[in-house]
């Protein structure tokens, strides 16, 4: 999927590192903060040569020197990962129910 490393807490991947850059998990709740700072999403080359986009956004550079603010952004990313996990479980349940109905 990507040539980086995942960063986990509470069993959830909430950040990734690729080419020395940290990307934090983003969703509808915390994406506006990334957009205000014009932070791009993580992309990677697929096997077909297209660009894949993941729901991770570049971490603001200033956070490397501000551990208190980094903790705030990291907690928001962890919350986004948790929300995404719930959404995936709901989709999986819907698929199982629809396959039983056929």
XYZ file of N, CA, C and O in Angstrom:
408
model
N 0.827 -1.182 0.000
C 0.000 0.000 0.000
C 0.876 1.252 0.000
O 0.704 2.125 -0.818
N 1.800 1.371 0.950
C 2.691 2.519 0.968
C 4.015 2.061 1.548
O 4.094 1.090 2.270
N 5.078 2.762 1.244
C 6.404 2.364 1.693
C 6.842 3.071 2.949
O 8.002 3.444 3.066
N 5.943 3.259 3.897
C 6.278 3.966 5.125
C 6.068 3.086 6.333
O 6.006 1.869 6.239
N 5.947 3.730 7.480
C 5.709 3.031 8.734
C 4.472 3.619 9.396
O 4.256 4.836 9.356
N 3.670 2.768 9.999
C 2.493 3.220 10.710
C 2.816 3.534 12.161
O 3.693 2.910 12.758
N 2.125 4.506 12.724
C 2.254 4.855 14.135
C 0.920 4.514 14.791
O -0.130 4.992 14.356
N 0.981 3.691 15.826
C -0.220 3.157 16.455
C -0.338 3.592 17.911
O 0.662 3.772 18.597
N -1.567 3.707 18.371
C -1.905 3.877 19.783
C -3.249 3.203 19.985
O -4.120 3.272 19.105
N -3.399 2.545 21.099
C -4.659 1.863 21.406
C -5.074 0.913 20.291
O -6.264 0.741 20.003
N -4.096 0.311 19.616
C -4.385 -0.640 18.552
C -4.860 -0.020 17.253
O -5.316 -0.722 16.358
N -4.755 1.299 17.135
C -5.224 2.001 15.932
C -4.087 2.768 15.289
O -3.331 3.449 15.963
N -4.020 2.709 13.968
C -3.036 3.506 13.247
C -3.591 4.920 13.096
O -4.610 5.124 12.454
N -2.906 5.885 13.705
C -3.377 7.267 13.660
C -2.409 8.188 12.940
O -2.706 9.366 12.713
N -1.260 7.653 12.545
C -0.279 8.448 11.816
C 0.600 7.507 11.011
O 0.635 6.300 11.253
N 1.298 8.085 10.054
C 2.270 7.307 9.293
C 3.468 8.192 8.981
O 3.372 9.414 8.987
N 4.581 7.529 8.744
C 5.820 8.228 8.384
C 6.255 7.715 7.025
O 6.329 6.510 6.802
N 6.528 8.629 6.125
C 7.002 8.275 4.791
C 8.000 9.328 4.336
O 7.703 10.536 4.406
N 9.164 8.887 3.905
C 10.219 9.805 3.454
C 10.523 10.888 4.486
O 10.725 12.054 4.150
N 10.521 10.508 5.763
C 10.863 11.438 6.827
C 9.786 12.443 7.182
O 10.027 13.370 7.959
N 8.581 12.274 6.650
C 7.474 13.192 6.915
C 6.393 12.438 7.688
O 6.064 11.304 7.356
N 5.835 13.088 8.707
C 4.747 12.495 9.483
C 3.415 13.004 8.936
O 3.241 14.199 8.694
N 2.498 12.065 8.754
C 1.136 12.365 8.308
C 0.182 11.881 9.398
O 0.353 10.788 9.938
N -0.833 12.673 9.708
C -1.811 12.341 10.738
C -3.152 11.984 10.103
O -3.531 12.546 9.076
N -3.867 11.067 10.734
C -5.184 10.641 10.250
C -6.143 11.830 10.243
O -6.206 12.598 11.201
N -6.880 11.973 9.167
C -7.843 13.067 9.027
C -9.199 12.506 8.629
O -9.293 11.494 7.937
N -10.231 13.175 9.100
C -11.605 12.866 8.686
C -12.395 14.170 8.673
O -11.810 15.249 8.808
N -13.684 14.084 8.527
C -14.513 15.298 8.430
C -14.404 16.182 9.664
O -14.568 17.398 9.575
N -14.102 15.604 10.817
C -14.028 16.387 12.056
C -12.760 17.227 12.162
O -12.809 18.361 12.627
N -11.618 16.668 11.787
C -10.368 17.416 11.953
C -9.758 17.909 10.645
O -8.786 18.657 10.661
N -10.329 17.557 9.508
C -9.792 17.997 8.214
C -9.746 19.518 8.070
O -8.790 20.034 7.474
N -10.724 20.264 8.600
C -10.636 21.722 8.453
C -9.346 22.327 9.008
O -8.822 23.289 8.443
N -8.812 21.763 10.076
C -7.548 22.280 10.626
C -6.410 22.094 9.628
O -5.565 22.981 9.452
N -6.387 20.952 8.941
C -5.356 20.705 7.930
C -5.561 21.626 6.728
O -4.608 22.135 6.164
N -6.820 21.816 6.354
C -7.128 22.664 5.200
C -6.756 24.129 5.455
O -6.232 24.794 4.561
N -7.005 24.605 6.678
C -6.631 25.985 7.012
C -5.140 26.222 6.809
O -4.713 27.310 6.443
N -4.352 25.192 7.059
C -2.900 25.318 6.939
C -2.383 24.818 5.590
O -1.181 24.735 5.382
N -3.304 24.475 4.705
C -2.973 24.017 3.358
C -1.993 22.836 3.378
O -1.013 22.794 2.633
N -2.303 21.855 4.221
C -1.462 20.667 4.362
C -2.005 19.565 3.457
O -3.174 19.185 3.544
N -1.154 19.067 2.595
C -1.584 18.123 1.571
C -1.788 16.721 2.138
O -1.202 16.343 3.144
N -2.621 15.937 1.462
C -2.832 14.549 1.876
C -1.646 13.677 1.464
O -0.867 14.031 0.570
N -1.539 12.540 2.121
C -0.528 11.558 1.752
C -0.971 10.869 0.469
O -2.112 10.416 0.359
N -0.094 10.797 -0.502
C -0.374 10.083 -1.748
C 0.743 9.089 -2.008
O 1.850 9.217 -1.479
N 0.445 8.111 -2.814
C 1.422 7.076 -3.161
C 1.125 6.583 -4.573
O 0.015 6.758 -5.082
N 2.122 5.992 -5.190
C 1.957 5.441 -6.538
C 1.376 4.033 -6.439
O 1.870 3.204 -5.671
N 0.317 3.779 -7.198
C -0.263 2.437 -7.233
C 0.509 1.579 -8.238
O 1.361 2.079 -8.977
N 0.188 0.315 -8.269
C 0.866 -0.592 -9.213
C 0.594 -0.218 -10.663
O 1.388 -0.507 -11.542
N -0.544 0.429 -10.894
C -0.900 0.814 -12.262
C -0.329 2.175 -12.648
O -0.584 2.669 -13.737
N 0.430 2.804 -11.716
C 1.025 4.094 -12.006
C 0.159 5.289 -11.655
O 0.565 6.425 -11.839
N -1.018 5.032 -11.148
C -1.896 6.129 -10.720
C -1.482 6.578 -9.325
O -0.690 5.938 -8.661
N -2.063 7.687 -8.855
C -1.796 8.192 -7.513
C -2.936 7.784 -6.585
O -4.097 8.075 -6.858
N -2.592 7.095 -5.514
C -3.565 6.761 -4.485
C -3.518 7.835 -3.407
O -2.460 8.402 -3.139
N -4.651 8.106 -2.817
C -4.735 9.111 -1.758
C -5.299 8.434 -0.514
O -6.308 7.747 -0.583
N -4.612 8.634 0.600
C -5.089 8.077 1.868
C -5.627 9.207 2.739
O -5.361 10.378 2.493
N -6.356 8.854 3.776
C -6.966 9.862 4.656
C -5.998 10.304 5.756
O -6.337 10.353 6.935
N -4.794 10.623 5.338
C -3.765 11.157 6.232
C -3.267 12.452 5.620
O -3.121 12.549 4.400
N -3.017 13.443 6.474
C -2.548 14.744 5.994
C -1.214 15.068 6.660
O -0.962 14.670 7.796
N -0.396 15.803 5.939
C 0.919 16.184 6.442
C 0.776 16.931 7.771
O -0.075 17.795 7.926
N 1.615 16.582 8.721
C 1.618 17.250 10.015
C 2.285 18.617 9.871
O 3.295 18.739 9.184
N 1.739 19.658 10.494
C 2.390 20.971 10.430
C 3.819 20.901 10.974
O 4.062 20.305 12.028
N 4.759 21.493 10.270
C 6.164 21.452 10.680
C 6.395 22.022 12.071
O 7.257 21.549 12.812
N 5.615 23.009 12.461
C 5.830 23.642 13.770
C 5.603 22.675 14.930
O 6.107 22.881 16.033
N 4.858 21.580 14.690
C 4.578 20.639 15.759
C 5.818 19.866 16.198
O 5.855 19.350 17.315
N 6.833 19.803 15.343
C 8.067 19.130 15.729
C 8.723 19.844 16.916
O 9.461 19.239 17.678
N 8.447 21.131 17.086
C 9.041 21.924 18.160
C 8.037 22.309 19.247
O 8.374 23.091 20.139
N 6.815 21.804 19.171
C 5.773 22.176 20.133
C 5.045 20.917 20.605
O 3.985 20.561 20.075
N 5.605 20.226 21.598
C 5.004 18.953 22.020
C 3.581 19.087 22.560
O 2.790 18.153 22.420
N 3.243 20.232 23.154
C 1.880 20.394 23.674
C 0.858 20.447 22.533
O -0.185 19.787 22.588
N 1.167 21.230 21.507
C 0.247 21.299 20.374
C 0.268 19.994 19.581
O -0.767 19.544 19.077
N 1.428 19.348 19.498
C 1.511 18.048 18.830
C 0.570 17.054 19.510
O -0.130 16.297 18.839
N 0.525 17.072 20.827
C -0.359 16.159 21.556
C -1.823 16.412 21.196
O -2.608 15.465 21.046
N -2.196 17.663 21.029
C -3.573 18.006 20.645
C -3.897 17.436 19.270
O -4.940 16.802 19.060
N -3.011 17.659 18.306
C -3.229 17.156 16.944
C -3.212 15.623 16.926
O -4.000 15.002 16.206
N -2.332 15.011 17.705
C -2.253 13.545 17.740
C -3.529 12.952 18.332
O -4.034 11.934 17.832
N -4.060 13.576 19.384
C -5.328 13.090 19.957
C -6.462 13.201 18.941
O -7.317 12.315 18.851
N -6.483 14.277 18.188
C -7.519 14.444 17.158
C -7.370 13.380 16.074
O -8.365 12.848 15.569
N -6.133 13.052 15.710
C -5.887 12.015 14.701
C -6.297 10.644 15.233
O -6.879 9.831 14.496
N -6.017 10.378 16.505
C -6.419 9.110 17.107
C -7.942 9.008 17.151
O -8.509 7.947 16.863
N -8.608 10.094 17.459
C -10.080 10.104 17.448
C -10.610 9.849 16.043
O -11.588 9.120 15.857
N -9.958 10.417 15.029
C -10.362 10.182 13.636
C -10.186 8.709 13.280
O -11.043 8.114 12.608
N -9.101 8.112 13.731
C -8.874 6.683 13.466
C -9.955 5.841 14.124
O -10.449 4.878 13.535
N -10.345 6.204 15.336
C -11.406 5.467 16.036
C -12.728 5.604 15.301
O -13.468 4.628 15.148
N -13.042 6.812 14.847
C -14.297 7.010 14.099
C -14.277 6.209 12.807
O -15.284 5.628 12.414
N -13.152 6.161 12.134
C -13.038 5.399 10.898
C -13.210 3.914 11.124
O -13.797 3.213 10.304
N -12.711 3.437 12.238
C -12.848 2.028 12.583
C -14.306 1.666 12.793
O -14.769 0.636 12.324
N -15.058 2.522 13.462
C -16.486 2.294 13.687
C -17.216 2.267 12.349
O -18.059 1.411 12.106
N -16.877 3.184 11.459
C -17.504 3.220 10.137
C -17.240 1.961 9.338
O -18.124 1.433 8.671
N -16.023 1.440 9.419
C -15.691 0.199 8.704
C -16.467 -0.979 9.271
O -16.934 -1.839 8.526
N -16.614 -1.030 10.596
C -17.356 -2.133 11.213
C -18.822 -2.085 10.804
O -19.425 -3.107 10.518
N -19.406 -0.878 10.743
C -20.798 -0.750 10.321
C -20.973 -1.195 8.875
O -21.935 -1.880 8.543
N -20.057 -0.832 8.008
C -20.143 -1.230 6.601
C -20.026 -2.738 6.468
O -20.743 -3.363 5.686
N -19.137 -3.335 7.248
C -18.959 -4.786 7.206
C -20.231 -5.488 7.658
O -20.667 -6.473 7.061
N -20.871 -4.971 8.699
C -22.121 -5.546 9.194
C -23.214 -5.439 8.135
O -23.958 -6.388 7.907
N -23.308 -4.294 7.466
C -24.313 -4.124 6.400
C -24.078 -5.127 5.275
O -25.021 -5.701 4.742
N -22.811 -5.336 4.899
C -22.512 -6.293 3.827
C -22.929 -7.700 4.232
O -23.487 -8.441 3.427
N -22.672 -8.081 5.469
C -23.048 -9.417 5.923
C -24.557 -9.599 5.903
O -25.068 -10.621 5.473
N -25.274 -8.574 6.380
C -26.741 -8.662 6.404
C -27.305 -8.745 4.988
O -28.237 -9.521 4.745
N -26.765 -7.980 4.064
C -27.299 -8.010 2.708
C -26.970 -9.322 2.018
O -27.751 -9.814 1.216
N -25.845 -9.938 2.335
C -25.505 -11.221 1.708
C -26.388 -12.339 2.266
O -26.667 -13.299 1.562
N -26.833 -12.231 3.503
C -27.738 -13.226 4.077
C -29.130 -13.142 3.460
O -29.837 -14.123 3.362
N -29.513 -11.946 3.060
C -30.864 -11.735 2.514
C -31.012 -12.323 1.122
O -32.123 -12.537 0.664
N -29.915 -12.607 0.444
C -30.019 -13.132 -0.926
C -30.100 -14.622 -0.969
O -29.929 -15.345 -0.108
